[in-house]
């Protein structure tokens, strides 16, 4: 018989939000270790684990990474960034999906510790290649995703270009019976 998830797991999942603004408080080594462990224990297709995690504390590197994605500015403001290097050759067709699973698990682990995080994507391919060079990874590893990580700060006043809220289930779910 399988263990059923705790009812408290659903609120943890549904209250997680992207944090794009951070305080100056550092992320402790133990907080970071827990986030990285959550990524390490993520499932992957055929247990290939096609990822490596690059922790970036260097401010000039974080600033340059922030310039490589359309909505990646939060990487410059975070105390640290975790870049996900993915081996798409060994990881196969599932590699980027598996990396997304690892990213989501790390973001949830951050949230459960009171930390904030937000993913950033690097496109086109030349930006992913530059992100890899900045993070000192080489082929076959490629960095298309990075996570900002830190203690969340209040959102500055003003409007956002990013929509908020969620569509109702009635618009998202289709039933085939």
mmCIF file of N, CA, C and O in Angstrom, residues 100-159:
data_model
loop_
_atom_site.group_PDB
_atom_site.id
_atom_site.type_symbol
_atom_site.label_atom_id
_atom_site.label_comp_id
_atom_site.label_asym_id
_atom_site.label_seq_id
_atom_site.Cartn_x
_atom_site.Cartn_y
_atom_site.Cartn_z
ATOM 1 N N UNK A 100 13.469 20.386 -15.566
ATOM 2 C CA UNK A 100 12.357 21.173 -15.049
ATOM 3 C C UNK A 100 11.798 20.587 -13.766
ATOM 4 O O UNK A 100 11.432 21.317 -12.838
ATOM 5 N N UNK A 101 11.740 19.270 -13.706
ATOM 6 C CA UNK A 101 11.299 18.610 -12.476
ATOM 7 C C UNK A 101 12.257 18.937 -11.323
ATOM 8 O O UNK A 101 11.824 19.232 -10.207
ATOM 9 N N UNK A 102 13.558 18.882 -11.592
ATOM 10 C CA UNK A 102 14.551 19.191 -10.555
ATOM 11 C C UNK A 102 14.417 20.649 -10.113
ATOM 12 O O UNK A 102 14.476 20.955 -8.915
ATOM 13 N N UNK A 103 14.226 21.543 -11.076
ATOM 14 C CA UNK A 103 14.064 22.963 -10.745
ATOM 15 C C UNK A 103 12.849 23.170 -9.849
ATOM 16 O O UNK A 103 12.917 23.881 -8.834
ATOM 17 N N UNK A 104 11.735 22.547 -10.201
ATOM 18 C CA UNK A 104 10.514 22.704 -9.398
ATOM 19 C C UNK A 104 10.717 22.155 -7.988
ATOM 20 O O UNK A 104 10.282 22.771 -7.017
ATOM 21 N N UNK A 105 11.389 21.020 -7.857
ATOM 22 C CA UNK A 105 11.643 20.474 -6.522
ATOM 23 C C UNK A 105 12.529 21.409 -5.706
ATOM 24 O O UNK A 105 12.304 21.593 -4.505
ATOM 25 N N UNK A 106 13.540 22.001 -6.333
ATOM 26 C CA UNK A 106 14.405 22.924 -5.606
ATOM 27 C C UNK A 106 13.631 24.174 -5.193
ATOM 28 O O UNK A 106 13.803 24.683 -4.080
ATOM 29 N N UNK A 107 12.761 24.659 -6.070
ATOM 30 C CA UNK A 107 11.957 25.827 -5.730
ATOM 31 C C UNK A 107 11.012 25.519 -4.572
ATOM 32 O O UNK A 107 10.825 26.350 -3.680
ATOM 33 N N UNK A 108 10.430 24.332 -4.568
ATOM 34 C CA UNK A 108 9.538 23.949 -3.468
ATOM 35 C C UNK A 108 10.327 23.808 -2.165
ATOM 36 O O UNK A 108 9.877 24.263 -1.106
ATOM 37 N N UNK A 109 11.511 23.226 -2.225
ATOM 38 C CA UNK A 109 12.349 23.106 -1.022
ATOM 39 C C UNK A 109 12.713 24.490 -0.491
ATOM 40 O O UNK A 109 12.729 24.714 0.728
ATOM 41 N N UNK A 110 12.974 25.425 -1.382
ATOM 42 C CA UNK A 110 13.259 26.800 -0.957
ATOM 43 C C UNK A 110 12.034 27.389 -0.269
ATOM 44 O O UNK A 110 12.127 27.964 0.824
ATOM 45 N N UNK A 111 10.883 27.241 -0.893
ATOM 46 C CA UNK A 111 9.632 27.777 -0.348
ATOM 47 C C UNK A 111 9.349 27.233 1.050
ATOM 48 O O UNK A 111 8.969 27.986 1.953
ATOM 49 N N UNK A 112 9.554 25.940 1.246
ATOM 50 C CA UNK A 112 9.280 25.322 2.539
ATOM 51 C C UNK A 112 10.230 25.810 3.632
ATOM 52 O O UNK A 112 9.949 25.646 4.813
ATOM 53 N N UNK A 113 11.350 26.419 3.237
ATOM 54 C CA UNK A 113 12.295 26.987 4.198
ATOM 55 C C UNK A 113 12.114 28.498 4.361
ATOM 56 O O UNK A 113 12.906 29.154 5.023
ATOM 57 N N UNK A 114 11.092 29.049 3.692
ATOM 58 C CA UNK A 114 10.868 30.486 3.776
ATOM 59 C C UNK A 114 11.702 31.294 2.792
ATOM 60 O O UNK A 114 11.764 32.516 2.884
ATOM 61 N N UNK A 115 12.337 30.622 1.859
ATOM 62 C CA UNK A 115 13.122 31.300 0.834
ATOM 63 C C UNK A 115 12.263 31.539 -0.401
ATOM 64 O O UNK A 115 11.257 30.865 -0.611
ATOM 65 N N UNK A 116 12.698 32.462 -1.220
ATOM 66 C CA UNK A 116 12.039 32.707 -2.489
ATOM 67 C C UNK A 116 12.934 32.269 -3.625
ATOM 68 O O UNK A 116 14.154 32.181 -3.480
ATOM 69 N N UNK A 117 12.315 31.997 -4.760
ATOM 70 C CA UNK A 117 13.061 31.599 -5.955
ATOM 71 C C UNK A 117 12.246 31.940 -7.184
ATOM 72 O O UNK A 117 11.044 32.181 -7.101
ATOM 73 N N UNK A 118 12.938 31.946 -8.318
ATOM 74 C CA UNK A 118 12.256 32.194 -9.584
ATOM 75 C C UNK A 118 13.122 31.617 -10.704
ATOM 76 O O UNK A 118 14.344 31.814 -10.708
ATOM 77 N N UNK A 119 12.520 30.911 -11.654
ATOM 78 C CA UNK A 119 13.314 30.383 -12.768
ATOM 79 C C UNK A 119 13.537 31.445 -13.842
ATOM 80 O O UNK A 119 12.738 32.361 -14.011
ATOM 81 N N UNK A 120 14.620 31.290 -14.555
ATOM 82 C CA UNK A 120 14.920 32.106 -15.736
ATOM 83 C C UNK A 120 15.362 31.162 -16.845
ATOM 84 O O UNK A 120 16.012 30.154 -16.581
ATOM 85 N N UNK A 121 14.990 31.493 -18.069
ATOM 86 C CA UNK A 121 15.364 30.678 -19.235
ATOM 87 C C UNK A 121 16.293 31.454 -20.134
ATOM 88 O O UNK A 121 16.123 32.665 -20.310
ATOM 89 N N UNK A 122 17.253 30.745 -20.728
ATOM 90 C CA UNK A 122 18.221 31.369 -21.627
ATOM 91 C C UNK A 122 17.966 30.912 -23.055
ATOM 92 O O UNK A 122 18.192 29.747 -23.395
ATOM 93 N N UNK A 123 17.467 31.815 -23.886
ATOM 94 C CA UNK A 123 17.221 31.582 -25.300
ATOM 95 C C UNK A 123 17.609 32.839 -26.039
ATOM 96 O O UNK A 123 17.503 33.934 -25.481
ATOM 97 N N UNK A 124 18.079 32.756 -27.250
ATOM 98 C CA UNK A 124 18.293 31.599 -28.101
ATOM 99 C C UNK A 124 19.502 30.771 -27.659
ATOM 100 O O UNK A 124 20.097 31.044 -26.615
ATOM 101 N N UNK A 125 19.874 29.810 -28.495
ATOM 102 C CA UNK A 125 20.948 28.873 -28.154
ATOM 103 C C UNK A 125 22.250 29.595 -27.800
ATOM 104 O O UNK A 125 22.976 29.152 -26.910
ATOM 105 N N UNK A 126 22.548 30.705 -28.466
ATOM 106 C CA UNK A 126 23.787 31.437 -28.170
ATOM 107 C C UNK A 126 23.789 31.933 -26.729
ATOM 108 O O UNK A 126 24.844 31.976 -26.083
ATOM 109 N N UNK A 127 22.627 32.289 -26.189
ATOM 110 C CA UNK A 127 22.547 32.729 -24.793
ATOM 111 C C UNK A 127 22.782 31.551 -23.852
ATOM 112 O O UNK A 127 23.451 31.704 -22.820
ATOM 113 N N UNK A 128 22.241 30.397 -24.195
ATOM 114 C CA UNK A 128 22.484 29.199 -23.383
ATOM 115 C C UNK A 128 23.972 28.853 -23.407
ATOM 116 O O UNK A 128 24.550 28.490 -22.375
ATOM 117 N N UNK A 129 24.600 28.994 -24.557
ATOM 118 C CA UNK A 129 26.038 28.712 -24.660
ATOM 119 C C UNK A 129 26.851 29.689 -23.808
ATOM 120 O O UNK A 129 27.796 29.292 -23.126
ATOM 121 N N UNK A 130 26.473 30.970 -23.833
ATOM 122 C CA UNK A 130 27.187 31.950 -23.016
ATOM 123 C C UNK A 130 26.969 31.681 -21.526
ATOM 124 O O UNK A 130 27.902 31.803 -20.728
ATOM 125 N N UNK A 131 25.737 31.286 -21.148
ATOM 126 C CA UNK A 131 25.473 30.933 -19.746
ATOM 127 C C UNK A 131 26.379 29.774 -19.334
ATOM 128 O O UNK A 131 26.943 29.784 -18.233
ATOM 129 N N UNK A 132 26.546 28.801 -20.209
ATOM 130 C CA UNK A 132 27.437 27.680 -19.915
ATOM 131 C C UNK A 132 28.867 28.130 -19.719
ATOM 132 O O UNK A 132 29.546 27.682 -18.785
ATOM 133 N N UNK A 133 29.334 29.018 -20.585
ATOM 134 C CA UNK A 133 30.702 29.521 -20.455
ATOM 135 C C UNK A 133 30.879 30.284 -19.144
ATOM 136 O O UNK A 133 31.885 30.113 -18.446
ATOM 137 N N UNK A 134 29.902 31.108 -18.787
ATOM 138 C CA UNK A 134 29.973 31.859 -17.532
ATOM 139 C C UNK A 134 29.998 30.931 -16.320
ATOM 140 O O UNK A 134 30.630 31.235 -15.309
ATOM 141 N N UNK A 135 29.291 29.811 -16.437
ATOM 142 C CA UNK A 135 29.209 28.837 -15.332
ATOM 143 C C UNK A 135 30.275 27.746 -15.435
ATOM 144 O O UNK A 135 30.251 26.778 -14.671
ATOM 145 N N UNK A 136 31.160 27.895 -16.403
ATOM 146 C CA UNK A 136 32.312 27.004 -16.567
ATOM 147 C C UNK A 136 31.912 25.562 -16.825
ATOM 148 O O UNK A 136 32.488 24.623 -16.260
ATOM 149 N N UNK A 137 30.902 25.377 -17.680
ATOM 150 C CA UNK A 137 30.536 24.033 -18.138
ATOM 151 C C UNK A 137 30.697 23.988 -19.651
ATOM 152 O O UNK A 137 30.528 24.992 -20.338
ATOM 153 N N UNK A 138 31.038 22.828 -20.161
ATOM 154 C CA UNK A 138 31.279 22.665 -21.592
ATOM 155 C C UNK A 138 30.437 21.521 -22.142
ATOM 156 O O UNK A 138 29.897 20.709 -21.378
ATOM 157 N N UNK A 139 30.374 21.432 -23.461
ATOM 158 C CA UNK A 139 29.626 20.384 -24.151
ATOM 159 C C UNK A 139 30.014 19.023 -23.573
ATOM 160 O O UNK A 139 31.170 18.787 -23.307
ATOM 161 N N UNK A 140 29.071 18.148 -23.290
ATOM 162 C CA UNK A 140 27.679 18.143 -23.734
ATOM 163 C C UNK A 140 26.721 18.880 -22.800
ATOM 164 O O UNK A 140 25.519 18.880 -23.020
ATOM 165 N N UNK A 141 27.244 19.528 -21.761
ATOM 166 C CA UNK A 141 26.385 20.231 -20.806
ATOM 167 C C UNK A 141 25.928 21.548 -21.400
ATOM 168 O O UNK A 141 26.704 22.257 -22.033
ATOM 169 N N UNK A 142 24.655 21.883 -21.161
ATOM 170 C CA UNK A 142 24.093 23.144 -21.640
ATOM 171 C C UNK A 142 23.208 23.716 -20.534
ATOM 172 O O UNK A 142 22.472 22.984 -19.884
ATOM 173 N N UNK A 143 23.291 25.025 -20.367
ATOM 174 C CA UNK A 143 22.480 25.698 -19.350
ATOM 175 C C UNK A 143 21.403 26.520 -20.043
ATOM 176 O O UNK A 143 21.702 27.508 -20.709
ATOM 177 N N UNK A 144 20.167 26.069 -19.889
ATOM 178 C CA UNK A 144 19.011 26.809 -20.413
ATOM 179 C C UNK A 144 18.174 27.407 -19.284
ATOM 180 O O UNK A 144 17.330 28.251 -19.533
ATOM 181 N N UNK A 145 18.414 26.957 -18.048
ATOM 182 C CA UNK A 145 17.601 27.384 -16.912
ATOM 183 C C UNK A 145 18.485 27.710 -15.723
ATOM 184 O O UNK A 145 19.479 27.024 -15.476
ATOM 185 N N UNK A 146 18.108 28.756 -15.003
ATOM 186 C CA UNK A 146 18.759 29.093 -13.740
ATOM 187 C C UNK A 146 17.684 29.552 -12.769
ATOM 188 O O UNK A 146 16.641 30.074 -13.180
ATOM 189 N N UNK A 147 17.949 29.358 -11.485
ATOM 190 C CA UNK A 147 17.030 29.775 -10.439
ATOM 191 C C UNK A 147 17.672 30.851 -9.584
ATOM 192 O O UNK A 147 18.807 30.680 -9.136
ATOM 193 N N UNK A 148 16.961 31.944 -9.358
ATOM 194 C CA UNK A 148 17.398 32.898 -8.336
ATOM 195 C C UNK A 148 16.958 32.330 -6.993
ATOM 196 O O UNK A 148 15.939 31.639 -6.905
ATOM 197 N N UNK A 149 17.719 32.612 -5.954
ATOM 198 C CA UNK A 149 17.410 32.067 -4.636
ATOM 199 C C UNK A 149 17.810 33.070 -3.569
ATOM 200 O O UNK A 149 18.928 33.599 -3.609
ATOM 201 N N UNK A 150 16.889 33.335 -2.642
ATOM 202 C CA UNK A 150 17.183 34.257 -1.557
ATOM 203 C C UNK A 150 15.985 34.448 -0.654
ATOM 204 O O UNK A 150 14.950 33.799 -0.827
ATOM 205 N N UNK A 151 16.128 35.348 0.294
ATOM 206 C CA UNK A 151 15.026 35.691 1.184
ATOM 207 C C UNK A 151 14.165 36.721 0.476
ATOM 208 O O UNK A 151 14.668 37.766 0.049
ATOM 209 N N UNK A 152 12.871 36.439 0.321
ATOM 210 C CA UNK A 152 12.031 37.330 -0.471
ATOM 211 C C UNK A 152 11.864 38.707 0.166
ATOM 212 O O UNK A 152 11.780 38.837 1.377
ATOM 213 N N UNK A 153 11.835 39.711 -0.690
ATOM 214 C CA UNK A 153 11.551 41.088 -0.285
ATOM 215 C C UNK A 153 10.198 41.469 -0.872
ATOM 216 O O UNK A 153 9.736 40.849 -1.843
ATOM 217 N N UNK A 154 9.552 42.470 -0.301
ATOM 218 C CA UNK A 154 8.269 42.890 -0.874
ATOM 219 C C UNK A 154 8.445 43.362 -2.322
ATOM 220 O O UNK A 154 9.479 43.919 -2.691
ATOM 221 N N UNK A 155 7.410 43.136 -3.103
ATOM 222 C CA UNK A 155 7.390 43.580 -4.494
ATOM 223 C C UNK A 155 7.376 45.105 -4.513
ATOM 224 O O UNK A 155 6.615 45.733 -3.786
ATOM 225 N N UNK A 156 8.220 45.719 -5.347
ATOM 226 C CA UNK A 156 8.186 47.176 -5.440
ATOM 227 C C UNK A 156 6.861 47.648 -6.043
ATOM 228 O O UNK A 156 6.212 46.903 -6.773
ATOM 229 N N UNK A 157 6.462 48.879 -5.751
ATOM 230 C CA UNK A 157 5.204 49.369 -6.313
ATOM 231 C C UNK A 157 5.285 49.477 -7.833
ATOM 232 O O UNK A 157 6.362 49.607 -8.404
ATOM 233 N N UNK A 158 4.131 49.404 -8.454
ATOM 234 C CA UNK A 158 4.066 49.508 -9.911
ATOM 235 C C UNK A 158 3.371 48.305 -10.504
ATOM 236 O O UNK A 158 2.955 47.392 -9.803
ATOM 237 N N UNK A 159 3.273 48.316 -11.807
ATOM 238 C CA UNK A 159 2.604 47.213 -12.499
ATOM 239 C C UNK A 159 3.642 46.271 -13.076
ATOM 240 O O UNK A 159 4.777 46.662 -13.347
#
